[in-house]
Structures are given as structure tokens and as C-alpha cells.
Tab-separated table of C-alpha atoms and ligand atoms in Angstrom:
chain	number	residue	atom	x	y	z
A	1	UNK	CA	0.000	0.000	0.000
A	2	UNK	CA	0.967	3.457	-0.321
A	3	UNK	CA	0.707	6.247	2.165
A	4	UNK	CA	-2.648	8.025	0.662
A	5	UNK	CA	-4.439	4.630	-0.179
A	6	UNK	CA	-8.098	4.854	1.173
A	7	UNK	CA	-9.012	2.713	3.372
A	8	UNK	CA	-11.362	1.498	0.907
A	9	UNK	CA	-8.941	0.959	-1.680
A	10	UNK	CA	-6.558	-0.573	1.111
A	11	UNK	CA	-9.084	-3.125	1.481
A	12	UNK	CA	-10.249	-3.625	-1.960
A	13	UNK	CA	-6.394	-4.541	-2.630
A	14	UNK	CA	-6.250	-7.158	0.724
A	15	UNK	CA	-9.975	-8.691	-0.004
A	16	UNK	CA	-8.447	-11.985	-1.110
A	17	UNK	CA	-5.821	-12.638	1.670
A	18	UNK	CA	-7.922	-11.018	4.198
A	19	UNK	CA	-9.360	-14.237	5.915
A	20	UNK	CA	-6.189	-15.739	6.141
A	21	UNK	CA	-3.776	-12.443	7.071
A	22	UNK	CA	-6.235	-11.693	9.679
A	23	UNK	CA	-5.464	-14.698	11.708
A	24	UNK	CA	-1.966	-14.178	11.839
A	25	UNK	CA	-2.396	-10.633	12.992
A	26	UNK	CA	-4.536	-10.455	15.767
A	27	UNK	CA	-4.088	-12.262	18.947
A	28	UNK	CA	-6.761	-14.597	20.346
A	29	UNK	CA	-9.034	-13.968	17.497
A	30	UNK	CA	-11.487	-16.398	18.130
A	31	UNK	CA	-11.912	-15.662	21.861
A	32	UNK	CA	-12.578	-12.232	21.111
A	33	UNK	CA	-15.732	-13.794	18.334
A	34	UNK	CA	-16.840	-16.515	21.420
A	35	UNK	CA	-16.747	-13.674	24.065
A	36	UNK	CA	-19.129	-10.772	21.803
A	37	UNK	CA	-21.347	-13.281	21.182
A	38	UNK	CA	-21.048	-15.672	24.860
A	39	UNK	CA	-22.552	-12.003	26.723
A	40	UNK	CA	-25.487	-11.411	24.932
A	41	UNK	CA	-28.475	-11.677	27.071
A	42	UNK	CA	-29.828	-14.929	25.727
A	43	UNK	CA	-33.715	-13.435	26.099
A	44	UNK	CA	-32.769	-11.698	22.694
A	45	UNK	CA	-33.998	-13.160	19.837
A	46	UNK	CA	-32.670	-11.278	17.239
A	47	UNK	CA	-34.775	-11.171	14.210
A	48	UNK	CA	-32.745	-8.080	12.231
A	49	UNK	CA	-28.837	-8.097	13.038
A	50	UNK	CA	-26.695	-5.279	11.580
A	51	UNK	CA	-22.642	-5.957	10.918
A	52	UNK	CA	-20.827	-3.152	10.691
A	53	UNK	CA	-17.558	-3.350	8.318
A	54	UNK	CA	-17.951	-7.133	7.862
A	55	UNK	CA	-15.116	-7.844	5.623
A	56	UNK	CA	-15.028	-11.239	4.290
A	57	UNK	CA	-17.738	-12.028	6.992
A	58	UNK	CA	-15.810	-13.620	9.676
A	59	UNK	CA	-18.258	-12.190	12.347
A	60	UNK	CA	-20.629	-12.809	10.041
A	61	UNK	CA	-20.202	-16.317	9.965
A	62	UNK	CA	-20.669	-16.526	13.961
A	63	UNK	CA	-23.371	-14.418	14.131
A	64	UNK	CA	-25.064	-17.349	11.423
A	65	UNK	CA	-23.995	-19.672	13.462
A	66	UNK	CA	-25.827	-18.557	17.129
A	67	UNK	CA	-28.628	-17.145	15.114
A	68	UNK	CA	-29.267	-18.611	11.894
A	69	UNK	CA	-33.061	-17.452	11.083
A	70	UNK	CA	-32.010	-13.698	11.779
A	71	UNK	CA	-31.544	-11.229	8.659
A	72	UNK	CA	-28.650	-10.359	8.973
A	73	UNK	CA	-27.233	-7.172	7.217
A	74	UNK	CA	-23.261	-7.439	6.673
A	75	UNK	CA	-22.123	-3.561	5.765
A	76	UNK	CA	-18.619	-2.407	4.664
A	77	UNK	CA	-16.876	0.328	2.492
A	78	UNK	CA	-15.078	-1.803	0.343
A	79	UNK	CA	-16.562	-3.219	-2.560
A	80	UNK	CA	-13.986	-6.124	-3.465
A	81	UNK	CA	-14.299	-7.747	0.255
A	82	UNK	CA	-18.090	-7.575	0.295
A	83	UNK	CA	-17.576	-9.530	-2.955
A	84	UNK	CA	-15.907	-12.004	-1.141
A	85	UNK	CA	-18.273	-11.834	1.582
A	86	UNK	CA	-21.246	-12.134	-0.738
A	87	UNK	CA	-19.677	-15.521	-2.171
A	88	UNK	CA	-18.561	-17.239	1.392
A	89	UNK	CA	-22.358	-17.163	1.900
A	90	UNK	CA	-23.721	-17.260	-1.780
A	91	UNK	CA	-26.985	-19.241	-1.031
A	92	UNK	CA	-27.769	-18.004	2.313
A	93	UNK	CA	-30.389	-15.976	1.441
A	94	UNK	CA	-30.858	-14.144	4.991
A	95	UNK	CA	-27.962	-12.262	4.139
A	96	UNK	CA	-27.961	-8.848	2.667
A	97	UNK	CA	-25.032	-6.490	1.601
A	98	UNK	CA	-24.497	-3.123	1.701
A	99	UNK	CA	-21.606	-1.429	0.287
A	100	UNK	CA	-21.775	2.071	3.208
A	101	UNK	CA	-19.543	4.255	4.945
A	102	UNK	CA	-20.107	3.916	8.819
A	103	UNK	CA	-20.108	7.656	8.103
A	104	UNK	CA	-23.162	7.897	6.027
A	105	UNK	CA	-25.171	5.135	7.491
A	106	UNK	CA	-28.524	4.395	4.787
A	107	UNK	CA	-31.015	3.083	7.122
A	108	UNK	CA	-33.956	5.012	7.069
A	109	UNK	CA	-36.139	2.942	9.761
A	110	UNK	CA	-35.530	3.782	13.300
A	111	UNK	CA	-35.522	1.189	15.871
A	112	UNK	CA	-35.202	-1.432	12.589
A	113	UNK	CA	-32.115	-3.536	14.293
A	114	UNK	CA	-32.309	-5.841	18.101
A	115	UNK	CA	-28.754	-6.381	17.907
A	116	UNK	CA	-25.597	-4.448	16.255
A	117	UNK	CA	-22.387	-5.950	15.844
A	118	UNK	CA	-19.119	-5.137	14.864
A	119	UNK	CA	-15.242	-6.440	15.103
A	120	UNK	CA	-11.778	-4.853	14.859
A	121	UNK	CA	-13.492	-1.661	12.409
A	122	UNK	CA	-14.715	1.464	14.195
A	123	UNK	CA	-11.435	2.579	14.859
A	124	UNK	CA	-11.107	3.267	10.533
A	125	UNK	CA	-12.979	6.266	11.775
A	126	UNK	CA	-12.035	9.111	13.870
A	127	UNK	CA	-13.387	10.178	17.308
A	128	UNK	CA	-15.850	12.658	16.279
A	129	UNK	CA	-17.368	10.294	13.434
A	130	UNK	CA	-17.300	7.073	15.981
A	131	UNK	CA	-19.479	9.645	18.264
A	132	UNK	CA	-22.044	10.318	15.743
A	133	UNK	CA	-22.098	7.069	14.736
A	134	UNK	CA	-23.338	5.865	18.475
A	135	UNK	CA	-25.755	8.372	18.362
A	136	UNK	CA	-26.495	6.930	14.761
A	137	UNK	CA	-26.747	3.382	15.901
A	138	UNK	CA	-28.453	4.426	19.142
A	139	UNK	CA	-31.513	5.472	17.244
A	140	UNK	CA	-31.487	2.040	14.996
A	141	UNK	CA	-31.807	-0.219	18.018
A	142	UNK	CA	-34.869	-1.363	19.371
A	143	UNK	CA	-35.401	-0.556	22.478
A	144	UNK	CA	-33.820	-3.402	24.668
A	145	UNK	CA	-31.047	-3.725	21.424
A	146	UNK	CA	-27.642	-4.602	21.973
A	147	UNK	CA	-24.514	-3.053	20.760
A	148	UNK	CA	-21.504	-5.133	21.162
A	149	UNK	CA	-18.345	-4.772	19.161
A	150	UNK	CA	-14.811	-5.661	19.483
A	151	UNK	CA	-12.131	-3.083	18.888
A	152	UNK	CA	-8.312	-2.033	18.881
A	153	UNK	CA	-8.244	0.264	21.675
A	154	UNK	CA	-5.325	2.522	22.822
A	155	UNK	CA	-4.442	3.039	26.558
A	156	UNK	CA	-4.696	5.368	29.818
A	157	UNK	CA	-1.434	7.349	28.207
A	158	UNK	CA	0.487	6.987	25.224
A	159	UNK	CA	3.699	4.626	27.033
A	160	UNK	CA	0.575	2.035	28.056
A	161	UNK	CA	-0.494	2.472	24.024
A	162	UNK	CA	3.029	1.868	22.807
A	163	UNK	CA	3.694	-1.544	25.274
A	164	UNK	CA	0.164	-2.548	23.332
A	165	UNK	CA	1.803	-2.352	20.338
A	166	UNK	CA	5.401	-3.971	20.962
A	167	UNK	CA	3.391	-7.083	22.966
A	168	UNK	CA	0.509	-7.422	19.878
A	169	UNK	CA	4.089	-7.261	17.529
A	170	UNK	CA	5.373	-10.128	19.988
A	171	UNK	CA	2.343	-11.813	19.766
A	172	UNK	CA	1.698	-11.529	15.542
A	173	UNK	CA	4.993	-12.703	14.971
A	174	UNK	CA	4.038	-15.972	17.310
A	175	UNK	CA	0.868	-16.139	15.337
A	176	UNK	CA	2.831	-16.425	12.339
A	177	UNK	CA	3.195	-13.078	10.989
A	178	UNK	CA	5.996	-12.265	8.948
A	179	UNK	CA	8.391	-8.763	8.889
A	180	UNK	CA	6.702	-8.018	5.673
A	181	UNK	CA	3.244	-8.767	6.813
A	182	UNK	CA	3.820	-6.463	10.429
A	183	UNK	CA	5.338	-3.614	7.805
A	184	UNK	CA	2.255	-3.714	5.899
A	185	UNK	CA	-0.148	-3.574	9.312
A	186	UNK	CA	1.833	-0.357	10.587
A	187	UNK	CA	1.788	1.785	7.272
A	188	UNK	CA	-2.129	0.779	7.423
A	189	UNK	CA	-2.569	1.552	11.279
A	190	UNK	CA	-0.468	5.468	10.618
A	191	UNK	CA	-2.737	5.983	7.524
A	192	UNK	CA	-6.158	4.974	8.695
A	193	UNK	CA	-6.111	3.822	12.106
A	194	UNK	CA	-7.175	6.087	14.666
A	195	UNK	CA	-7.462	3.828	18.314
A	196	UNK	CA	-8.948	5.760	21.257
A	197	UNK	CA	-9.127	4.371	24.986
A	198	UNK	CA	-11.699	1.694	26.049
A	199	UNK	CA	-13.118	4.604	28.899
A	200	UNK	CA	-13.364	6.657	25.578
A	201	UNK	CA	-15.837	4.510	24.128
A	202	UNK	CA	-17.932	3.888	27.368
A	203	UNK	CA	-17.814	7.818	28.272
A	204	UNK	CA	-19.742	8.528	24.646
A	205	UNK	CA	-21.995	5.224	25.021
A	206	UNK	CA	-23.083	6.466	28.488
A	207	UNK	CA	-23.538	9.898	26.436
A	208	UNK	CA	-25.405	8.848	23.688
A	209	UNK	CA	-28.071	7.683	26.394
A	210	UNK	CA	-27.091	3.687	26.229
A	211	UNK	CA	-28.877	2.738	29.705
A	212	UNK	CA	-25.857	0.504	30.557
A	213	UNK	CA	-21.988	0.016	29.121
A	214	UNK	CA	-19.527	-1.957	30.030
A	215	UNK	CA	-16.054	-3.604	28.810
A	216	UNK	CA	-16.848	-7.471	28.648
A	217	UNK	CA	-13.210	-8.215	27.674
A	218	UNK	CA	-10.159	-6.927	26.873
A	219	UNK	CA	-7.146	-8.702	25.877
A	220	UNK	CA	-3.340	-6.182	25.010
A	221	UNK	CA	-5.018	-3.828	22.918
A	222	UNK	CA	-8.412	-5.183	21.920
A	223	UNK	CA	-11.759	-4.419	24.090
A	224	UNK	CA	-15.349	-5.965	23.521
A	225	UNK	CA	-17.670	-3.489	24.706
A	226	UNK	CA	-21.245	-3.970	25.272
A	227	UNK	CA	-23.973	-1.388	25.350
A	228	UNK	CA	-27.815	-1.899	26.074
A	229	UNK	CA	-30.345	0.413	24.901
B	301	SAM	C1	-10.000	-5.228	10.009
B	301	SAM	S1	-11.387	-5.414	8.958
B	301	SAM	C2	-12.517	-6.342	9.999
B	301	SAM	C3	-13.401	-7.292	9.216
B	301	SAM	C4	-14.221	-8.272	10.039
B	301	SAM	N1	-15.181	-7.592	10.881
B	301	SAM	C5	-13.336	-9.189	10.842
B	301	SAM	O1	-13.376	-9.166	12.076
B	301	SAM	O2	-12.603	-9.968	10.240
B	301	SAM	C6	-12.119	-3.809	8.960
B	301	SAM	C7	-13.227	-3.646	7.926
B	301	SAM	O3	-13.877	-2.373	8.139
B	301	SAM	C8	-14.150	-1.792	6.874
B	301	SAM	N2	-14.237	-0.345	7.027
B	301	SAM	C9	-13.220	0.504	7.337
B	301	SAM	N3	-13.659	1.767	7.367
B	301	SAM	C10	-14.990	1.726	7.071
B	301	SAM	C11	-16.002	2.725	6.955
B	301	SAM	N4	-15.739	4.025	7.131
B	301	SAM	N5	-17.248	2.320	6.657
B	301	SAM	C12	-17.544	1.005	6.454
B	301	SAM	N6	-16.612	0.016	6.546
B	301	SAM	C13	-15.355	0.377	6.859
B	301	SAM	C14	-12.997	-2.242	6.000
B	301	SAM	O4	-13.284	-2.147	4.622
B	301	SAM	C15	-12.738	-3.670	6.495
B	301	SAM	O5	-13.439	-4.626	5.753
């Protein structure tokens, strides 16, 4: 990639090595799927479930698996990985695509959604536009909805944020990351990365008039946070 890529474009290029770079990047990937989905109250029934910045539908895919008669709505900017989303689960008709920008959400319905969900993508946007987004996504839950998405968060001060980043380096290169793979991670994170602190996140949530937040894990550098409408 080069410095001025979009992050559309960035992931346009990656869509066909994205399932398999992603796994060698971040730590304890998995967990952090089993643990957004383990804390949802399990008197939700979803019926409408909205993914925002799906990918190649790796959260997707879970969200299938604990609810498979939902509709489920997998969003993202870039065109090329919804492709490859859209053929992972060519034949499952319930579902749908939509090529959006987190910053110009296209939902007209209010309270349309029980549960939003979202992993390792809000932070593609900065602070003011993930605030705006809450209130966004506030308004699209039902009342009762649940919010829950994992992110890269930073720290309480920049020397916490910076042992983040040498341990998740540590801990990429153990997951089978290689020099040129890291390289490629940090001229992404400088050009379209912008992390804030997990109190960040719950400070706006509370904000936005969520009637409870909390952190429901955190591993290094990545937080699953949980909001109830
Ligand atoms: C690191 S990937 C995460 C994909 C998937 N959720 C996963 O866990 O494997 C981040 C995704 O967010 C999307 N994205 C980044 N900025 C976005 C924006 N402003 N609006 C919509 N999607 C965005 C990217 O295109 C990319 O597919």
C-alpha cells in the first residue's frame, strides 16, 4: 500500500488474503468472536442483526452460526471484500449487503435492528465520526437492542499504548506473521487507524443515552464493549 491509499482501496487490494492475514495478525481472534457473542443476554432473539464493516464475513459467519433465522445485514466500504463476503455465503439468502460508509449510514427505519455488531473496524474512523455514529446506531436499536463490538483500543497514556503495540508485535509474529506482513499492518494503522481508549468509548456510550456500558473483555489492545439500549 501506499501512504494516501483509502481505506477502501486498502481493502479492496487485501480482499483476497484477508481471511487468512487476519489470523496471523490479531491475537486470540477467536476468543474475542466466542466472548461478543457468549454475553449477549440470551432473552434476545434477534430477528434483524446489523454488521458493521464485515469484511469477508468472519463475524458474520458466527453471528449465522448462534442465530441462523435472523436477517442479517453485513455492511462495509469496500466493494472487493463484500464480494468475497457475498460468495462465502452465496446461497444463504438471509444475508444482505451493503456497500456504506459507517459515516453515512442508509437506514432510514428507526428502531429497525435488536442487535448491532461489529469487530476490529470502528477505529477506521475518527473520534468525532465514531461519536455520531453511536448516536447513529443508538436510534437504529430497538429498544432493549444490543450493541456489542470488538475493537483495537489505545491506553490510559500513550507509554501504556506503545507496550500494546510492541506485545501485539510479539504476539503476531508468534501467530505467524511475517516482517513483511507487520510492515504492511503499521503503514495501514499510521494511515487509517485512529485507536482511542476503552473509557473513551464507554464515556460517549453512556452519552449517547445507552442505559448501561460496560467492557466485557479486553485482551493487550483489543476491548469488547457492550452497550444496552
Ligand atoms: C479489520 S477489517 C474487519 C473485518 C471483520 N469484521 C473481521 O473481524 O474480520 C475492517 C473492515 O472495516 C471496513 N471499514 C473501514 N472503514 C470503514 C467505513 N468508514 N465504513 C464502512 N466500513 C469500513 C474495511 O473495509 C474492512 O473490511
Amino acid at each position: 500500500m501506499n501512504k494516501t491509499q483509502s481505506v477502501e482501496s486498502f481493502y479492496d487490494e487485501l480482499s483476497n488474503q484477508y481471511t487468512e492475514l487476519i489470523r496471523k495478525c490479531v491475537p486470540r481472534y477467536e476468543e474475542i468472536f466466542y466472548n461478543l457473542f457468549h454475553y449477549i443476554p440470551s432473552g434476545l432473539k434477534p430477528r434483524n442483526i446489523l454488521d458493521l464493516g464485515c469484511g469477508t464475513g468472519n463475524l458474520t459467519a458466527a453471528a449465522l452460526q448462534y442465530y441462523p433465522t435472523a436477517q442479517i445485514h453485513a455492511l462495509d466500504i469496500s466493494g472487493d471484500i463484500l464480494d468475497e463476503c457475498r460468495q462465502r455465503f452465496a446461497g444463504i439468502s438471509n444475508i444482505h449487503y451493503h456497500q456504506q460508509d459507517f459515516n453515512q449510514l442508509d437506514f432510514k427505519d428507526e428502531s429497525s435492528f435488536d442487535l448491532v455488531i461489529s469487530s476490529i473496524a470502528i477505529h477506521h474512523i475518527v473520534d468525532a465520526d465514531k461519536a455520531a455514529l453511536y448516536i447513529k446506531l443508538h436510534g437504529l436499536l430497538k429498544p432493549g437492542g444490543i450493541f456489542v463490538f470488538a475493537d483495537q483500543t489505545s491506553g490510559m497514556n500513550d507509554e501504556i499504548y506503545q507496550k500494546h503495540i510492541a506485545r501485539w508485535k510479539q504476539e503476531a509474529f508468534k501467530l505467524g506473521s511475517t516482517q513483511e506482513n507487520w510492515d504492511m499492518w503499521m503503514l495501514h494503522q499510521t494511515a487509517h487507524d485512529y485507536h482511542s481508549p476503552t473509557v473513551w468509548h464507554l464515556d460517549q456510550l453512556r452519552h449517547t443515552g445507552f442505559a448501561a456500558v460496560d467492557v466485557i473483555w479486553k485482551n493487550i489492545m483489543w476491548s469488547v464493549i457492550m452497550s444496552v439500549k
